[in-house]
C-alpha cells in the first residue's frame, strides 16, 4: 500500500530469499560431501524435533537461556551504569576506559578457562564469561551515547531550569538509546555464542554440553540440530527484546522520510 | 529590570565586552543591532546566566526569563506539543495542565491539532520557529531573550513571526531583549534601538522608537537609521551605504506587497 509498507514487505521477502539460498547451499554441500561431512537441513530439523520430543532439548535450552540471559542482563546493567557514569564525568571515563579496553581485549576463550578454574565446570562459569564479554561492549555504547549528546539541547534544558529527572527522561535517555541499542544487540548476539562455548568447554550442561556430547559420539545431525537451536534462540530474543525499541527509535526520523508532510501551512 | 553594569568579558582572542552597561525595563522591547560577532549573543548569554562576566555585574530582577535561541533547539523525538510542554514540565506543572496550555498556545500560533502531534522533522522551518517561541512564551516570562531567532528564515516568514512577537508582547507587556543584525527587523520590533560597534561592543547609537509596521515606511526608517555615520560605521558600511540605497528606493516605489499589507493591517 504505502511505500514504507511496500519496502517492509520487500525487505522481508528478500530476507527469506537469502535464508532459502543459505539452505540450498547447505543442501548442495550435503549432496556434494555426503552425510558424514554435512547432514542435510531436513535431517538436522528432524533431529531437533526428535530432541524436543525426547525431552532432551528443553532442559538444555533452559540452562543455556539462563546462562546467556543472566550474564547478558548483569553485563548490560553494569555496562550501562558504568558507561553513563564514564560519559557524564570525564575523570571516571578516563579511569574506566583502559580497564574496559583490556576486558574487551581478553579473548572470551581465556575468560572461559579462567572462569572454569574459578567456579568449576558446574558453577557460574558460562554466565560469568557472558557477563565479562557483554559488559565492555555495552559500556562503550553507553559512554558514547552520553558523550554524543547535543550540547545545544543540554543548554536549552539548563536555561529552562529542567530538573535532573526531566533531563534524564527527556534528553539523556533518548540520545543514549541511539548508541546503546546497537551495543545491546551485539552483546546479546555474543551472549549466546559465548555461553554455548563456555558450556562446550566445561563439558557440562546446556546446549553447549549437549554439543560436546554429540561431538564425542561423532553425531553430526545432532550437532547441527543444536546449532540450529542456538540460532533460533538468538533470532527470537532479538525479536522480543530489541525489535520493539528499535522500531520506536526509527519512528523518530519518520518526518524526514515524508517530504510531502513537511510542506504544509508554513507561512500561516 | 535587567541590568548590565560595567561588564567586561574576553575570550582567548581579545575582549568582547569592555565596560558595557545597559538596562532593559519591564514591558519594553530592546533590540540590539550589530554585526555578526560583535558580542550581541554574548550579552544574551550573560543575561541568561550561561556566562559570567570577567568584571562588572549582571543583575536580572525579572522573575521569569525565557530564551529563544538562534536555532529552534527542539527535542527531535518529541512532538510540537511535547516540546512546548517541556518548558512547563521543567517548572513542575502537572501533565494535564501543561498539555492544555501547550495546545492552547500552539493553536493561537496557527497550529492545527494534527500539526501539534508532529515531530520537529515533519514541520517546516517557520513552524519549528513558532514552536520554539511558544516554548518560551508558555511559561509566561516577564523577560524574553531572543537571539536572531528568524535569521535562517525567508523574508515573508520572518515578517509573520516578527508580527507574532510584536502581538504577543504588546498584549502581555513582556520585556524582550532581541538581538539581530537585520536593520529592518530592528526597526519593526524595537521600542528602544541600541546599535553596537564591532568588538569590543560599545553602544554607538541608542534611541526610543515606535515600531514600524507599514512595509514602505520600514525601509525608510531603516535608511534613515543607516544615514547616521555612527550607525553605518558600526555596521561596517562606509558613509552612505551604497548597496542599501537603491534597494531602499526600489522598495519604496514598489506597489505594496499584498501579504505584508494584510499582515500589517491584521
XYZ file of C-alpha atoms in Angstrom:
534
model
C 0.000 0.000 0.000
C 2.142 2.885 1.222
C 5.764 2.991 0.032
C 7.127 2.305 3.516
C 4.880 -0.723 3.898
C 5.904 -1.966 0.476
C 9.552 -1.589 1.440
C 8.928 -3.615 4.607
C 7.320 -6.443 2.650
C 10.142 -6.354 0.097
C 12.719 -6.487 2.872
C 11.008 -9.478 4.445
C 10.780 -11.329 1.119
C 14.407 -10.630 0.264
C 15.465 -11.768 3.727
C 13.562 -15.019 3.240
C 15.151 -15.413 -0.195
C 18.581 -15.040 1.423
C 17.711 -17.700 4.005
C 16.438 -20.006 1.263
C 19.714 -19.542 -0.635
C 21.626 -20.445 2.512
C 19.519 -23.590 2.975
C 20.078 -24.501 -0.668
C 23.839 -24.069 -0.285
C 23.673 -26.279 2.809
C 21.726 -28.899 0.876
C 24.215 -28.657 -2.028
C 27.087 -29.145 0.408
C 25.291 -32.146 1.841
C 24.887 -33.672 -1.651
C 28.493 -32.913 -2.618
C 30.243 -34.158 0.517
C 27.838 -36.724 1.901
C 26.031 -37.090 5.214
C 29.216 -37.805 7.183
C 30.561 -34.344 6.500
C 27.352 -32.351 6.305
C 23.939 -33.794 7.164
C 21.037 -32.345 5.205
C 18.977 -29.454 6.608
C 15.916 -31.688 6.711
C 17.774 -34.275 8.768
C 19.027 -31.605 11.169
C 15.487 -30.249 11.598
C 14.148 -33.776 12.130
C 16.785 -34.407 14.760
C 15.913 -31.164 16.523
C 12.254 -32.122 16.616
C 13.201 -35.566 17.989
C 15.376 -33.947 20.663
C 12.383 -31.906 21.779
C 10.094 -34.957 21.669
C 12.535 -36.964 23.778
C 12.587 -34.198 26.394
C 16.327 -33.585 25.935
C 16.226 -30.222 24.205
C 14.066 -28.311 26.654
C 16.202 -28.734 29.815
C 19.378 -27.931 27.830
C 17.626 -24.922 26.357
C 16.574 -23.734 29.787
C 20.122 -23.887 31.134
C 21.614 -22.057 28.174
C 18.937 -19.360 28.272
C 19.580 -18.864 31.961
C 23.338 -18.632 31.399
C 23.160 -16.353 28.401
C 20.357 -14.067 29.568
C 21.560 -13.914 33.172
C 25.069 -12.986 32.074
C 23.769 -10.593 29.436
C 21.414 -8.764 31.810
C 24.061 -8.432 34.511
C 26.595 -7.254 31.935
C 24.100 -4.853 30.360
C 23.151 -3.276 33.698
C 26.752 -2.967 34.831
C 27.966 -1.766 31.432
C 25.187 0.817 31.105
C 25.664 2.160 34.617
C 29.440 2.431 34.281
C 29.176 3.762 30.728
C 26.732 6.507 31.693
C 28.947 7.411 34.628
C 32.018 7.486 32.371
C 30.187 9.645 29.845
C 28.974 12.133 32.449
C 32.236 12.547 34.336
C 35.459 12.594 32.401
C 37.736 11.500 35.311
C 35.601 8.376 35.740
C 35.665 7.875 31.980
C 39.421 8.313 31.785
C 39.896 5.798 34.599
C 37.430 3.216 33.275
C 38.188 3.288 29.557
C 41.533 1.411 29.646
C 40.079 -1.137 32.062
C 37.216 -1.780 29.643
C 39.569 -1.941 26.665
C 41.577 -4.637 28.452
C 38.412 -6.505 29.438
C 37.296 -6.354 25.818
C 40.748 -7.354 24.606
C 40.973 -10.573 26.638
C 39.635 -13.291 24.321
C 36.376 -14.859 25.566
C 38.078 -18.266 25.406
C 40.610 -17.057 28.009
C 37.763 -15.893 30.231
C 36.180 -19.322 29.880
C 39.346 -21.003 31.091
C 39.692 -18.566 33.986
C 36.030 -18.918 34.931
C 36.239 -22.705 34.820
C 39.231 -22.568 37.147
C 37.462 -20.139 39.470
C 33.929 -21.513 39.518
C 34.380 -25.132 38.404
C 32.600 -26.696 35.415
C 29.162 -26.823 37.042
C 29.202 -23.342 38.574
C 28.537 -19.992 37.023
C 31.382 -20.158 34.502
C 29.235 -19.625 31.369
C 27.169 -16.818 32.909
C 30.301 -15.111 34.220
C 32.005 -15.340 30.833
C 28.948 -13.831 29.170
C 28.890 -11.002 31.715
C 32.538 -10.164 31.187
C 32.143 -10.253 27.410
C 28.926 -8.236 27.271
C 29.858 -5.536 29.786
C 32.614 -3.702 27.857
C 30.562 -3.713 24.645
C 27.599 -2.138 26.422
C 29.906 0.189 28.326
C 31.369 1.568 25.098
C 27.897 2.142 23.628
C 26.569 3.836 26.759
C 29.619 6.068 27.195
C 29.483 7.087 23.562
C 25.763 7.741 23.771
C 26.254 10.079 26.707
C 29.240 11.822 25.125
C 27.431 12.339 21.838
C 24.648 14.363 23.480
C 23.754 17.570 21.681
C 25.222 20.327 23.888
C 22.727 22.822 22.465
C 19.816 20.785 23.795
C 21.519 20.465 27.167
C 21.944 24.221 27.260
C 18.298 24.699 26.357
C 17.272 22.410 29.229
C 19.528 24.342 31.571
C 18.089 27.698 30.541
C 14.555 26.386 31.095
C 15.579 25.111 34.520
C 14.739 21.466 33.824
C 15.326 19.359 36.955
C 17.703 16.348 36.726
C 14.959 13.713 36.417
C 13.339 15.526 33.495
C 16.700 15.949 31.754
C 17.358 12.248 32.225
C 13.991 11.224 30.796
C 13.509 13.801 28.058
C 17.082 14.413 26.912
C 19.645 11.894 28.098
C 17.706 8.668 27.616
C 16.585 9.209 24.007
C 20.088 10.234 22.968
C 21.655 7.400 24.945
C 19.464 4.748 23.296
C 20.759 5.655 19.836
C 24.167 4.269 20.738
C 23.194 1.861 23.489
C 20.771 -0.199 21.452
C 23.181 -1.401 18.758
C 25.646 -2.228 21.543
C 22.985 -4.253 23.382
C 22.104 -6.148 20.196
C 25.759 -7.000 19.622
C 26.201 -8.048 23.252
C 23.110 -10.264 23.084
C 24.396 -11.997 19.959
C 27.698 -12.574 21.742
C 25.902 -13.848 24.834
C 24.586 -16.963 23.076
C 27.874 -17.731 21.359
C 29.964 -17.259 24.478
C 27.554 -19.125 26.698
C 27.485 -22.126 24.362
C 31.258 -22.001 24.020
C 31.757 -21.993 27.770
C 29.317 -24.889 28.104
C 31.156 -26.888 25.432
C 34.488 -26.354 27.157
C 33.030 -27.007 30.578
C 31.654 -30.256 29.185
C 28.629 -29.890 31.377
C 25.054 -28.843 30.898
C 23.101 -26.705 28.493
C 23.159 -26.726 24.706
C 26.954 -26.463 24.776
C 27.179 -29.530 26.955
C 24.896 -31.354 24.534
C 27.050 -30.278 21.591
C 30.150 -31.591 23.390
C 28.373 -34.884 23.901
C 27.241 -35.059 20.258
C 30.785 -34.418 19.177
C 32.033 -37.228 21.430
C 29.582 -39.552 19.665
C 30.560 -38.070 16.285
C 26.842 -37.406 15.825
C 26.774 -34.713 13.117
C 22.976 -34.409 12.679
C 22.572 -33.781 16.386
C 25.392 -31.211 16.360
C 23.704 -29.379 13.515
C 20.367 -29.591 15.333
C 21.812 -27.917 18.425
C 23.413 -25.215 16.283
C 20.036 -24.600 14.667
C 18.522 -24.223 18.110
C 21.101 -21.609 19.161
C 20.467 -19.572 16.025
C 16.713 -19.758 16.563
C 17.190 -18.582 20.153
C 19.194 -15.581 19.024
C 16.552 -14.609 16.464
C 13.674 -15.000 18.901
C 15.269 -12.966 21.673
C 16.461 -10.285 19.307
C 12.878 -10.033 18.060
C 11.325 -9.991 21.543
C 13.775 -7.760 23.383
C 15.246 -5.362 20.910
C 12.961 -5.026 17.911
C 10.226 -3.060 19.716
C 12.742 -0.489 20.949
C 14.396 -0.337 17.560
C 11.042 0.368 15.959
C 10.350 3.209 18.378
C 13.721 4.747 17.626
C 13.076 4.515 13.900
C 9.747 6.313 14.264
C 11.624 9.380 15.414
C 13.063 10.031 11.972
C 9.705 9.437 10.331
C 9.120 13.082 9.460
C 12.254 13.215 7.361
C 11.210 10.338 5.156
C 7.951 12.001 4.164
C 8.766 15.300 2.484
C 5.119 15.697 1.473
C 4.144 16.055 5.126
C 6.801 18.698 5.737
C 5.296 21.119 3.266
C 2.060 22.484 4.576
C 0.754 25.523 6.403
C 4.221 27.102 6.955
C 3.541 30.746 6.203
C 0.314 30.587 8.234
C 14.603 45.025 35.232
C 17.696 43.568 33.608
C 20.884 45.462 34.125
C 24.342 45.046 32.641
C 26.602 47.017 34.916
C 30.083 47.829 33.565
C 30.552 44.384 32.101
C 33.890 43.262 30.767
C 34.408 39.887 29.208
C 37.001 38.392 26.912
C 37.640 35.047 25.362
C 41.005 33.840 24.112
C 41.067 36.247 21.179
C 40.644 39.550 22.969
C 37.882 41.458 24.738
C 34.295 41.026 23.557
C 32.808 43.488 26.027
C 34.557 46.294 27.802
C 32.865 48.318 30.486
C 29.464 47.747 28.893
C 26.281 48.961 30.559
C 22.648 48.613 29.502
C 19.241 48.328 31.131
C 16.086 46.597 29.999
C 12.939 47.849 31.708
C 9.740 45.856 32.255
C 7.498 45.769 29.194
C 9.899 47.237 26.667
C 11.347 45.638 23.554
C 15.027 46.437 23.333
C 16.708 45.488 20.089
C 20.465 45.086 19.966
C 21.614 45.721 16.415
C 25.150 44.932 15.364
C 27.362 42.985 13.025
C 27.841 39.283 13.386
C 30.458 38.578 16.022
C 30.171 41.933 17.765
C 29.206 40.405 21.090
C 25.397 40.519 20.910
C 24.977 36.834 21.558
C 27.468 37.074 24.401
C 25.240 39.701 26.020
C 22.234 37.389 25.783
C 24.191 34.501 27.219
C 25.230 36.722 30.100
C 21.607 37.688 30.676
C 20.540 34.033 30.572
C 23.151 33.133 33.155
C 25.034 30.900 30.721
C 28.159 33.039 31.032
C 29.769 35.003 33.822
C 31.445 38.359 33.195
C 35.141 38.811 33.963
C 34.274 42.119 35.617
C 31.070 44.013 36.355
C 27.671 42.657 37.248
C 24.598 41.307 35.516
C 21.515 41.812 37.643
C 18.356 40.170 36.416
C 15.423 41.342 38.500
C 12.800 39.710 36.281
C 11.102 36.768 37.892
C 10.927 34.561 34.797
C 13.360 34.682 31.919
C 12.854 32.603 28.785
C 15.225 32.204 25.865
C 14.631 31.732 22.148
C 17.864 30.545 20.585
C 19.294 31.138 17.138
C 18.170 27.636 16.145
C 14.853 26.213 17.350
C 16.631 23.633 19.562
C 13.613 21.357 19.743
C 13.745 17.808 21.059
C 13.680 15.816 17.805
C 11.961 12.790 19.399
C 9.109 14.817 20.893
C 6.058 16.310 19.203
C 5.486 20.039 18.866
C 3.071 19.861 21.808
C 5.547 17.947 23.977
C 8.285 20.418 23.107
C 6.184 23.330 24.302
C 5.066 21.380 27.362
C 8.718 20.686 28.176
C 9.176 24.257 29.433
C 6.213 23.758 31.772
C 7.439 20.337 32.869
C 10.702 22.000 33.825
C 8.669 24.209 36.159
C 6.874 21.256 37.685
C 3.475 21.909 36.113
C 1.329 18.722 36.203
C 0.969 16.849 32.864
C -2.713 17.549 32.137
C -2.330 21.256 32.747
C 0.845 21.639 30.719
C -0.686 19.782 27.770
C -3.707 22.055 27.827
C -1.532 25.186 27.999
C 0.748 23.980 25.206
C -2.199 23.155 22.963
C -3.905 26.466 23.596
C -0.794 28.465 22.784
C 0.068 26.424 19.689
C -3.483 26.897 18.458
C -3.046 30.647 18.827
C 0.185 30.341 16.855
C -1.694 28.786 13.940
C -1.208 25.079 14.604
C -3.886 22.598 13.581
C -4.466 19.774 16.065
C -2.687 17.299 13.755
C 0.378 19.535 13.442
C 0.743 19.689 17.220
C 1.444 15.955 17.266
C 4.125 16.142 14.563
C 7.760 15.841 15.435
C 10.045 18.765 14.510
C 11.427 16.974 11.431
C 7.924 16.874 9.975
C 7.468 20.633 10.451
C 8.699 23.424 8.197
C 11.363 25.834 9.414
C 8.774 28.523 10.155
C 6.655 26.093 12.164
C 9.704 24.966 14.115
C 10.447 28.587 14.992
C 6.859 29.007 16.164
C 7.229 26.004 18.426
C 10.432 27.474 19.847
C 8.722 30.804 20.528
C 5.708 29.065 22.033
C 8.009 27.089 24.319
C 9.469 30.368 25.547
C 6.148 32.165 25.983
C 4.193 29.299 27.540
C 5.893 29.840 30.894
C 4.594 33.436 30.848
C 8.004 35.036 31.223
C 8.368 38.707 32.028
C 11.639 38.781 30.092
C 12.251 37.014 26.781
C 15.770 36.828 25.375
C 15.774 36.298 21.611
C 18.955 35.585 19.695
C 18.372 36.170 15.971
C 15.629 33.568 16.057
C 14.498 34.219 12.494
C 17.881 34.558 10.782
C 17.501 31.283 8.894
C 14.008 32.000 7.557
C 12.941 33.659 4.335
C 11.691 37.213 4.458
C 7.940 36.526 4.340
C 8.098 34.056 7.215
C 10.345 36.372 9.146
C 7.749 39.153 8.889
C 4.958 36.862 10.043
C 6.967 35.842 13.053
C 8.015 39.406 13.814
C 4.331 40.328 13.820
C 3.640 37.381 16.095
C 6.295 38.539 18.535
C 5.021 42.117 18.482
C 1.437 40.989 19.024
C 2.162 38.733 21.947
C 4.493 41.240 23.515
C 2.033 44.089 23.191
C -0.890 42.116 24.560
C 1.041 40.886 27.583
C 3.579 43.653 28.220
C 6.593 41.385 28.386
C 10.109 42.755 28.188
C 12.142 41.480 25.260
C 15.850 41.712 24.594
C 16.131 40.926 20.895
C 19.410 40.520 19.079
C 19.700 40.920 15.315
C 21.969 42.073 12.520
C 18.992 42.910 10.294
C 18.214 46.633 10.258
C 14.621 46.225 9.052
C 13.928 43.631 11.734
C 15.265 46.032 14.347
C 13.049 48.856 13.080
C 9.978 46.626 13.017
C 10.320 45.389 16.565
C 12.063 47.938 18.728
C 10.663 50.186 21.426
C 14.275 51.044 22.022
C 17.017 50.511 19.491
C 20.615 50.003 20.557
C 23.302 49.881 17.876
C 26.535 48.178 18.851
C 30.007 48.687 17.418
C 32.184 45.723 16.425
C 34.253 44.088 19.183
C 34.562 45.176 21.884
C 30.897 46.121 21.701
C 30.093 49.742 22.534
C 26.777 51.493 22.199
C 27.169 53.874 19.263
C 23.515 54.830 18.939
C 20.522 54.484 21.187
C 17.024 55.779 20.546
C 13.453 55.264 21.680
C 11.451 54.355 18.625
C 7.939 53.418 17.671
C 7.840 50.030 15.977
C 7.204 50.486 12.271
C 4.727 48.092 10.722
C 3.998 49.716 7.356
C 6.306 47.887 4.901
C 7.162 51.005 2.894
C 7.984 53.007 5.990
C 10.132 50.245 7.445
C 12.670 50.723 4.706
C 12.551 54.486 5.018
C 13.164 54.173 8.719
C 15.967 51.696 8.093
C 17.512 54.070 5.543
C 17.230 56.966 7.979
C 18.971 54.892 10.613
C 21.734 53.883 8.213
C 22.161 57.535 7.231
C 23.755 58.162 10.583
C 27.506 57.773 10.096
C 27.990 56.196 13.520
C 25.396 53.529 12.711
C 26.618 52.699 9.206
C 30.154 52.770 10.585
C 29.258 50.274 13.295
C 27.548 48.048 10.758
C 30.681 48.471 8.615
C 29.035 50.338 5.794
C 31.269 53.252 4.915
C 29.435 56.570 4.817
C 26.155 56.462 2.956
C 25.541 52.776 2.296
C 25.991 52.243 -1.456
C 24.324 48.878 -1.636
C 21.439 49.782 0.632
C 20.247 52.940 -1.122
C 18.926 51.520 -4.414
C 17.278 48.692 -2.527
C 15.526 51.109 -0.218
C 14.287 53.185 -3.179
C 13.245 50.070 -5.011
C 11.079 49.024 -2.117
C 9.548 52.467 -1.720
C 8.484 52.594 -5.370
C 7.218 49.059 -5.494
C 3.484 48.545 -5.216
C 2.791 47.340 -1.730
C 3.272 43.593 -1.360
C -0.217 42.249 -0.600
C 0.994 39.800 2.080
C 2.738 42.477 4.071
C -0.184 44.855 3.889
C -2.650 42.310 5.124
C -0.125 41.270 7.774
C 0.293 44.845 8.914
C -3.422 45.527 8.932
C -4.274 42.371 10.853
